[in-house]
């Protein structure tokens, strides 16, 4: 559960788990404390007394289920550890914990597209269930756009833009950045990049919509459970999904 | 009446109310002082001796009624607490106090559009009554534009622009901001964004015009009351509206 | 005669008037000193010994009459107090004192358009009388353009641009300004704004031309008086105009 | 001969003339010293020992005659005091001293166009005589462009651009300048401005060519005199011109 | 093996080799230490315990073979010293050591194009073998783009852009850089440059694809060896290639 | 041989020559030392032990002959003093010393075009002899582009751009520079300028190609001599050329 964490992260994690064990008057640090510590480090502290109205809680539940169900439906996606609608950290109303099974150094185009689809799953679920969309997808869209931009500008993964690298290196000399931002490539290329990014994102959004619109009944059932229990384990959700298909 | 206020805001509010009670030689701080304190904090001090000519006072009255009537006509709008044409703070000639009933963490597209419609209600009332428009809508247009821009660039709520996030994060490194402002997306996308913003705003303006043009007689009646009493309570106005429909 | 002046302006004015009375060995400050003081404050010191050749003096006379006659012809215009061709301050060769009758907090679209027409009246008179135009309209064009720009970008008073607010707030963080200046709206919108500004100004210039071209003889007569007396009172000019129509 | 000079300029001039008289062991400062002083102040010190090859001297002679002959041919032009091919100051190989007869506060469109024609006369003479053009017109083109730009952007003297003022004031706040430079008007307007400037300049160049191409023989005659005498007085040149027409 | 290295580089290299010999308890520094030292200096320290999953290792093997096989197939390419899939330095998962045989002061257009083809060989091999592409080509695309940009903007090697030098010198005065970045050449030229760069890169990518698609079986055989041995010498690979053709 | 050198340059030159004489144990500074000093000052120190491979030496020889032969073929070109393929200074692999015969203050359009043709002669010779082009023309293209840009933007020597001066003065106030770079002229004008620069350069390149393609045999003969002797005197080369025509 800790790929991508460097030594300092792991030390921090162990320390966090030890503190939790002390607080619970335990003699030993068990797996439960480690799991709790991982969540704290990755999503921030639980804010159980943040008051969220029932309508918003419902939106959050379907939103998180959207992420999880798309991820569970696509074999290339990182596994889903857990979904939760207990508010955590500064801004999150809920979250889906999705961690790769090992350290990764390379990502394939297929994997990047799947990652975008899972990010857009939250918004897609809202549209399917409520026929309205909320500001809650704000951060997902930002992350999906960043991935799509890298695919097009840095990884040469867009046929129309080609194997050209358009994210020019930022040099140390600080004012260079200004010049680069302004004139590094032509307006025509900027437009091509925007269109390719839009194309990638709309295709993956359609993919997420496609996956979820066939599972509307399951979404409602799972939302019922999530609203009651506040957390569902990834494997549990997968089992529920398999049952219902 | 205080959703969105953090601890420090509430402390400030209580202090303000206590001062008002002292000034009135009251032994206890009553609800009246709290309500007055809320208005002071949200709209600034009353400036009763600011001289406004009768023609301008009339424009202000219809303008504020425009906001309130549009808001009262749409179920998704935040409730109207009060409207007033007593000048307050540095620039306001009048104001409509509209506060959500509870803390909000998410906004739906439908709610955001309604918020824009209510903001444009002031200008719409001027056009319907005077067949002329004034500079008084200045601040409303600025706020409506900000909401529409966020919908299009950050919340992926425009079909044509898509689920792409165009308001790129501003990083800490200050000169990055310059580069971003200049070349973050193409001219073609900038034009698309402007057109979508214009479309959203003109649609909501038409909606406000539609609501108000059917209530011209009521507007005149309510303006008469407002010009005399200077303030109308939200519930009172709602009652007047229901009577007249 | 002092709308728009704050307390400090009025204090300054009274002081200025007192000094003038002392210089004239008067026991009391009379209305004459106050009027002179207002002119000093608003247009600078008289520069009677600035040598201007007769041809230029003639241009200045017609130019100022142009402003005044357009303003006197339009009911929404601010009243004309006085016109003068005695050079004042650093750059002015003549001036038309036009002051609103009371403090204003709102301006209607109709009033703003009329203000532009009066500003363009000076240039229009030059074109009608001399069939040539001079650099003297420099400052008038700058002010007329500023008003037209605000109408289009801030007050939502252009049908084609719509109720969108394009003059984005300048935030405190200074480098934000750079970004905003560069990319706040698209080229297409910038072009639309320029065209609307040009349209507003050319329509008002045509309006000024229309008013003045019907009064060519009166302009010649009034110029004759102005060149002789150097100053004409607003009411006097109005009377002359009424006589001649 | 000193219009446009302020008090300090005149003081400087008198001082310069006194020094010249001292150097010549004169008891009194005569008109000759004042004239020499004016030239020193306006065109810099004579550099008699700057070696210029005969071919270049010839180009300079025709170039300066071009300015002078165009100016003498147009009644609205400032009078020509003197032309000289003695190098002066840092860069000038020759110069034409052209000073208005009195202080000017306004310029008509007609006068501005004539000023441009005279500035372009130097280049036009080169083209007519040598069928080749030199880098010597560098400074003339810069000044002619500045006048044309002001006509179009500040003085509203271009029919297509209209009475709009596009040279926005530079405010004190220094970073504002950046924003202004970048986005003050649209590309379409920038193109319109460039085209109008080009049109003004090419029309005036054609006017200069037209004047000079009819005087080719006179130019050759006058150049012969100028190359020999190094200086010609404005009135003398005018007399020679009248003789030859 | 050290062309391009200056004195300090060589001193560093000898020092590095001496340290390696000491660590191995050798009396003398042999050629083996020098070769190891060169690799250390050029590609960073070996990171044998960096855990890379088998799938990624396979991608890296084919990627590096792609570079090497394209280089070995083109006579103008720099000779291949070695390929390795032992992770080195901060980011490299594998590398192909390709060093020119002598110091070079000039590069022909033909040689530059070949260098681009070899850089794109890694990505091409991935596409041929896996029918998917990874983020591993990131750095190759950046370097290929830099070469293509220099060809078009600095070396006048694009027929459509011509012998014009568009990479204007950056002057010492730091704010000049900003201006240059923004307006040094027109949008039309920027678009032309982008298109020529894209054309160069897509042509060389096609060339790499062409070379490698005829050698799919050899690639599989060589990958088998490389995955086992982790390193292959350039000459050895060349011999294997010749055997298989 | 020293036109364009100011006093300090000449002092430096004499000093340099004196040092050379001392190093050679000469009693007097002879013309040989002065010539050597001029070369040192203009092209840097000789770097006889810079190792250049035979292929590159050959390219350099033809490249320098290209410059010299084009210059010797055009009467308006500055005379050729010497060509050399002994590396000098930091980057030069060879050079052609071409100095005007006297101080120049003006340049004709014809002379500027010829200067461009001579600069492009090096590249043209490479294309004719090797049917390939190298990075060696880098600096020549930069200088030719600078001249062409000045012709179009500052000297009014392009018919399509006209007598307009587009290289606006950079003012002292440093942030003005930013604004200027960004918006001083329109995109349409920028495109026109780029096209005119491209046109000038391609025409002169064609002219250089035309001159050299008729002298291919002479180039080969002269290259043979140059590769052997390393230097050829300008007059000697001219004599060889005359013999061969």
Coordinates of N, CA and C in Angstrom, one line a residue, chain E residues 119-218:
Chain E
X119 N 17.4 9.0 -31.8 CA 16.7 9.4 -30.6 C 15.3 8.9 -30.6
X120 N 14.6 8.9 -31.8 CA 13.2 8.4 -31.9 C 13.1 6.9 -32.0
X121 N 14.3 6.2 -32.2 CA 14.3 4.7 -32.3 C 13.7 4.0 -31.1
X122 N 13.9 4.6 -29.9 CA 13.4 4.0 -28.6 C 11.9 3.9 -28.7
X123 N 11.2 5.0 -28.9 CA 9.8 5.0 -29.0 C 9.2 4.1 -30.1
X124 N 9.9 4.2 -31.3 CA 9.5 3.4 -32.4 C 9.5 1.9 -32.1
X125 N 10.6 1.4 -31.4 CA 10.6 0.0 -31.0 C 9.4 -0.4 -30.1
X126 N 9.1 0.5 -29.1 CA 8.0 0.3 -28.3 C 6.7 0.1 -29.1
X127 N 6.5 1.0 -30.0 CA 5.2 0.9 -30.8 C 5.2 -0.4 -31.6
X128 N 6.3 -0.8 -32.2 CA 6.4 -2.0 -33.0 C 6.1 -3.2 -32.2
X129 N 6.7 -3.3 -31.0 CA 6.6 -4.5 -30.2 C 5.3 -4.6 -29.4
X130 N 5.0 -3.4 -28.7 CA 3.9 -3.5 -27.8 C 2.6 -2.9 -28.3
X131 N 2.6 -2.2 -29.5 CA 1.5 -1.5 -30.0 C 0.9 -0.5 -28.9
X132 N 1.8 -0.1 -28.1 CA 1.4 0.9 -27.1 C 2.7 1.7 -26.9
X133 N 2.6 2.9 -26.4 CA 3.8 3.8 -26.2 C 3.8 4.2 -24.7
X134 N 5.0 4.5 -24.2 CA 5.1 4.8 -22.8 C 5.7 6.2 -22.6
X135 N 5.7 6.7 -21.4 CA 6.3 8.0 -21.0 C 7.8 7.9 -21.1
X136 N 8.4 6.8 -21.3 CA 9.9 6.6 -21.3 C 10.6 7.4 -22.4
X137 N 9.9 7.9 -23.4 CA 10.5 8.6 -24.5 C 10.6 10.1 -24.2
X138 N 10.0 10.5 -23.1 CA 10.0 11.9 -22.7 C 11.3 12.7 -23.0
X139 N 12.4 12.2 -22.5 CA 13.6 12.9 -22.7 C 14.1 12.9 -24.1
X140 N 13.9 11.7 -24.8 CA 14.3 11.6 -26.2 C 13.6 12.7 -27.1
X141 N 12.3 12.8 -26.8 CA 11.5 13.8 -27.6 C 12.0 15.2 -27.4
X142 N 12.3 15.5 -26.1 CA 12.8 16.8 -25.8 C 14.1 17.1 -26.6
X143 N 15.0 16.1 -26.6 CA 16.3 16.3 -27.3 C 16.1 16.4 -28.8
X144 N 15.3 15.6 -29.3 CA 15.0 15.6 -30.8 C 14.4 16.9 -31.2
X145 N 13.5 17.4 -30.4 CA 12.8 18.7 -30.7 C 13.8 19.8 -30.6
X146 N 14.7 19.8 -29.7 CA 15.8 20.8 -29.6 C 16.6 20.9 -30.9
X147 N 17.0 19.7 -31.3 CA 17.9 19.6 -32.6 C 17.1 20.2 -33.7
X148 N 15.8 19.7 -33.9 CA 15.0 20.2 -35.0 C 14.8 21.7 -35.0
X149 N 14.5 22.2 -33.8 CA 14.3 23.7 -33.6 C 15.6 24.4 -34.1
X150 N 16.8 24.0 -33.7 CA 18.0 24.6 -34.1 C 18.2 24.6 -35.6
X151 N 17.9 23.4 -36.2 CA 18.0 23.3 -37.6 C 17.2 24.4 -38.3
X152 N 15.9 24.5 -37.8 CA 15.0 25.4 -38.5 C 15.2 26.9 -38.2
X153 N 15.5 27.2 -36.9 CA 15.6 28.6 -36.5 C 17.1 29.2 -36.5
X154 N 18.1 28.3 -36.4 CA 19.4 28.9 -36.3 C 20.3 28.5 -37.4
X155 N 20.1 27.3 -38.0 CA 21.0 26.8 -39.0 C 20.5 27.0 -40.5
X156 N 19.3 27.5 -40.6 CA 18.8 27.8 -41.9 C 18.6 26.5 -42.7
X157 N 18.2 25.4 -42.1 CA 18.2 24.1 -42.8 C 16.8 23.7 -43.2
X158 N 15.8 24.6 -43.1 CA 14.5 24.3 -43.6 C 14.2 25.1 -44.8
X159 N 13.8 24.5 -45.9 CA 13.6 25.2 -47.2 C 12.5 26.2 -47.0
X160 N 11.4 25.9 -46.3 CA 10.3 26.8 -46.2 C 10.6 28.1 -45.3
X161 N 11.4 27.9 -44.3 CA 11.7 29.0 -43.4 C 12.9 29.8 -44.0
X162 N 13.8 29.1 -44.7 CA 14.8 29.8 -45.4 C 16.1 30.1 -44.6
X163 N 17.0 30.8 -45.2 CA 18.3 31.0 -44.5 C 18.2 32.2 -43.5
X164 N 17.0 32.4 -42.9 CA 16.9 33.4 -42.0 C 17.2 32.9 -40.6
X165 N 17.8 33.7 -39.7 CA 18.2 33.3 -38.4 C 17.1 33.9 -37.4
X166 N 16.3 33.0 -36.9 CA 15.2 33.5 -36.0 C 15.4 33.4 -34.5
X167 N 16.5 32.7 -34.1 CA 16.8 32.7 -32.7 C 17.7 33.8 -32.3
X168 N 17.0 35.0 -32.2 CA 17.7 36.2 -31.9 C 18.5 36.1 -30.6
X169 N 19.7 36.8 -30.7 CA 20.6 36.8 -29.5 C 19.9 37.3 -28.3
X170 N 20.1 36.7 -27.1 CA 19.6 37.2 -25.9 C 20.6 38.2 -25.3
X171 N 20.3 39.4 -25.1 CA 21.2 40.4 -24.6 C 21.3 40.3 -23.1
X172 N 22.3 41.0 -22.6 CA 22.6 40.9 -21.2 C 21.4 41.6 -20.4
X173 N 20.9 42.7 -21.0 CA 19.9 43.4 -20.2 C 18.7 42.6 -20.1
X174 N 18.4 42.2 -18.8 CA 17.5 41.1 -18.6 C 16.0 41.3 -19.1
X175 N 15.6 42.5 -19.1 CA 14.2 42.6 -19.5 C 14.0 42.6 -21.0
X176 N 15.1 42.7 -21.7 CA 15.0 42.6 -23.1 C 14.5 41.2 -23.5
X177 N 14.9 40.3 -22.7 CA 14.5 38.9 -22.9 C 13.0 38.7 -23.1
X178 N 12.3 39.4 -22.2 CA 10.8 39.4 -22.2 C 10.3 39.8 -23.5
X179 N 10.7 41.0 -23.9 CA 10.3 41.6 -25.2 C 10.5 40.6 -26.3
X180 N 11.8 40.1 -26.4 CA 12.2 39.2 -27.4 C 11.3 38.0 -27.5
X181 N 11.1 37.4 -26.4 CA 10.2 36.2 -26.4 C 8.9 36.5 -27.0
X182 N 8.4 37.6 -26.7 CA 7.0 37.9 -27.1 C 6.8 38.3 -28.5
X183 N 7.8 39.1 -29.1 CA 7.4 39.7 -30.4 C 8.6 39.6 -31.4
X184 N 9.5 38.7 -31.3 CA 10.6 38.7 -32.1 C 10.3 38.3 -33.6
X185 N 9.4 37.4 -33.7 CA 8.9 37.1 -35.1 C 7.4 36.9 -35.1
X186 N 6.8 36.9 -36.3 CA 5.4 36.9 -36.4 C 4.8 35.5 -36.1
X187 N 3.5 35.5 -35.8 CA 2.8 34.3 -35.6 C 2.9 33.4 -36.8
X188 N 2.8 34.0 -38.0 CA 2.9 33.2 -39.2 C 4.2 32.4 -39.3
X189 N 5.3 33.1 -38.9 CA 6.6 32.5 -38.9 C 6.6 31.4 -37.8
X190 N 6.1 31.7 -36.6 CA 6.0 30.7 -35.5 C 5.3 29.5 -36.0
X191 N 4.2 29.6 -36.7 CA 3.5 28.5 -37.2 C 4.3 27.7 -38.2
X192 N 5.0 28.4 -39.1 CA 5.8 27.8 -40.1 C 6.9 27.0 -39.4
X193 N 7.6 27.6 -38.4 CA 8.6 26.9 -37.7 C 8.1 25.6 -37.0
X194 N 6.9 25.7 -36.3 CA 6.3 24.5 -35.7 C 6.1 23.4 -36.7
X195 N 5.5 23.8 -37.9 CA 5.2 22.8 -38.9 C 6.5 22.2 -39.4
X196 N 7.5 22.9 -39.6 CA 8.8 22.4 -40.1 C 9.4 21.4 -39.1
X197 N 9.3 21.8 -37.8 CA 9.9 21.0 -36.8 C 9.1 19.7 -36.7
X198 N 7.7 19.8 -36.8 CA 6.9 18.6 -36.8 C 7.2 17.7 -38.0
X199 N 7.4 18.3 -39.2 CA 7.7 17.6 -40.4 C 9.0 16.8 -40.3
X200 N 10.1 17.5 -39.8 CA 11.4 16.9 -39.6 C 11.2 15.7 -38.7
X201 N 10.5 15.9 -37.5 CA 10.5 14.8 -36.5 C 9.6 13.7 -37.0
X202 N 8.5 14.0 -37.7 CA 7.7 12.8 -38.2 C 8.4 12.1 -39.3
X203 N 9.2 12.8 -40.1 CA 9.9 12.1 -41.2 C 11.0 11.1 -40.6
X204 N 11.7 11.6 -39.5 CA 12.7 10.8 -38.9 C 12.1 9.7 -38.1
X205 N 10.9 9.9 -37.5 CA 10.2 8.8 -36.8 C 9.8 7.7 -37.8
X206 N 9.3 8.1 -38.9 CA 8.9 7.2 -40.0 C 10.2 6.4 -40.4
X207 N 11.3 7.1 -40.5 CA 12.6 6.4 -40.9 C 13.0 5.4 -39.8
X208 N 12.8 5.7 -38.6 CA 13.2 4.8 -37.5 C 12.2 3.6 -37.5
X209 N 10.9 3.9 -37.7 CA 9.9 2.8 -37.8 C 10.2 1.9 -39.0
X210 N 10.6 2.5 -40.1 CA 11.0 1.7 -41.3 C 12.1 0.7 -41.0
X211 N 13.2 1.3 -40.4 CA 14.4 0.4 -40.1 C 14.0 -0.7 -39.1
X212 N 13.2 -0.4 -38.0 CA 13.0 -1.3 -37.0 C 11.9 -2.4 -37.4
X213 N 10.9 -1.9 -38.2 CA 9.8 -2.9 -38.5 C 10.3 -4.0 -39.3
X214 N 11.4 -3.8 -40.0 CA 12.0 -4.9 -40.8 C 12.9 -5.9 -39.9
X215 N 13.0 -5.5 -38.6 CA 14.0 -6.2 -37.7 C 13.2 -6.7 -36.5
X216 N 11.9 -6.9 -36.6 CA 11.2 -7.3 -35.4 C 11.7 -8.5 -34.7
X217 N 12.0 -9.5 -35.5 CA 12.5 -10.8 -35.0 C 13.8 -10.6 -34.3
X218 N 14.7 -9.8 -34.9 CA 16.0 -9.6 -34.3 C 15.9 -8.9 -33.0

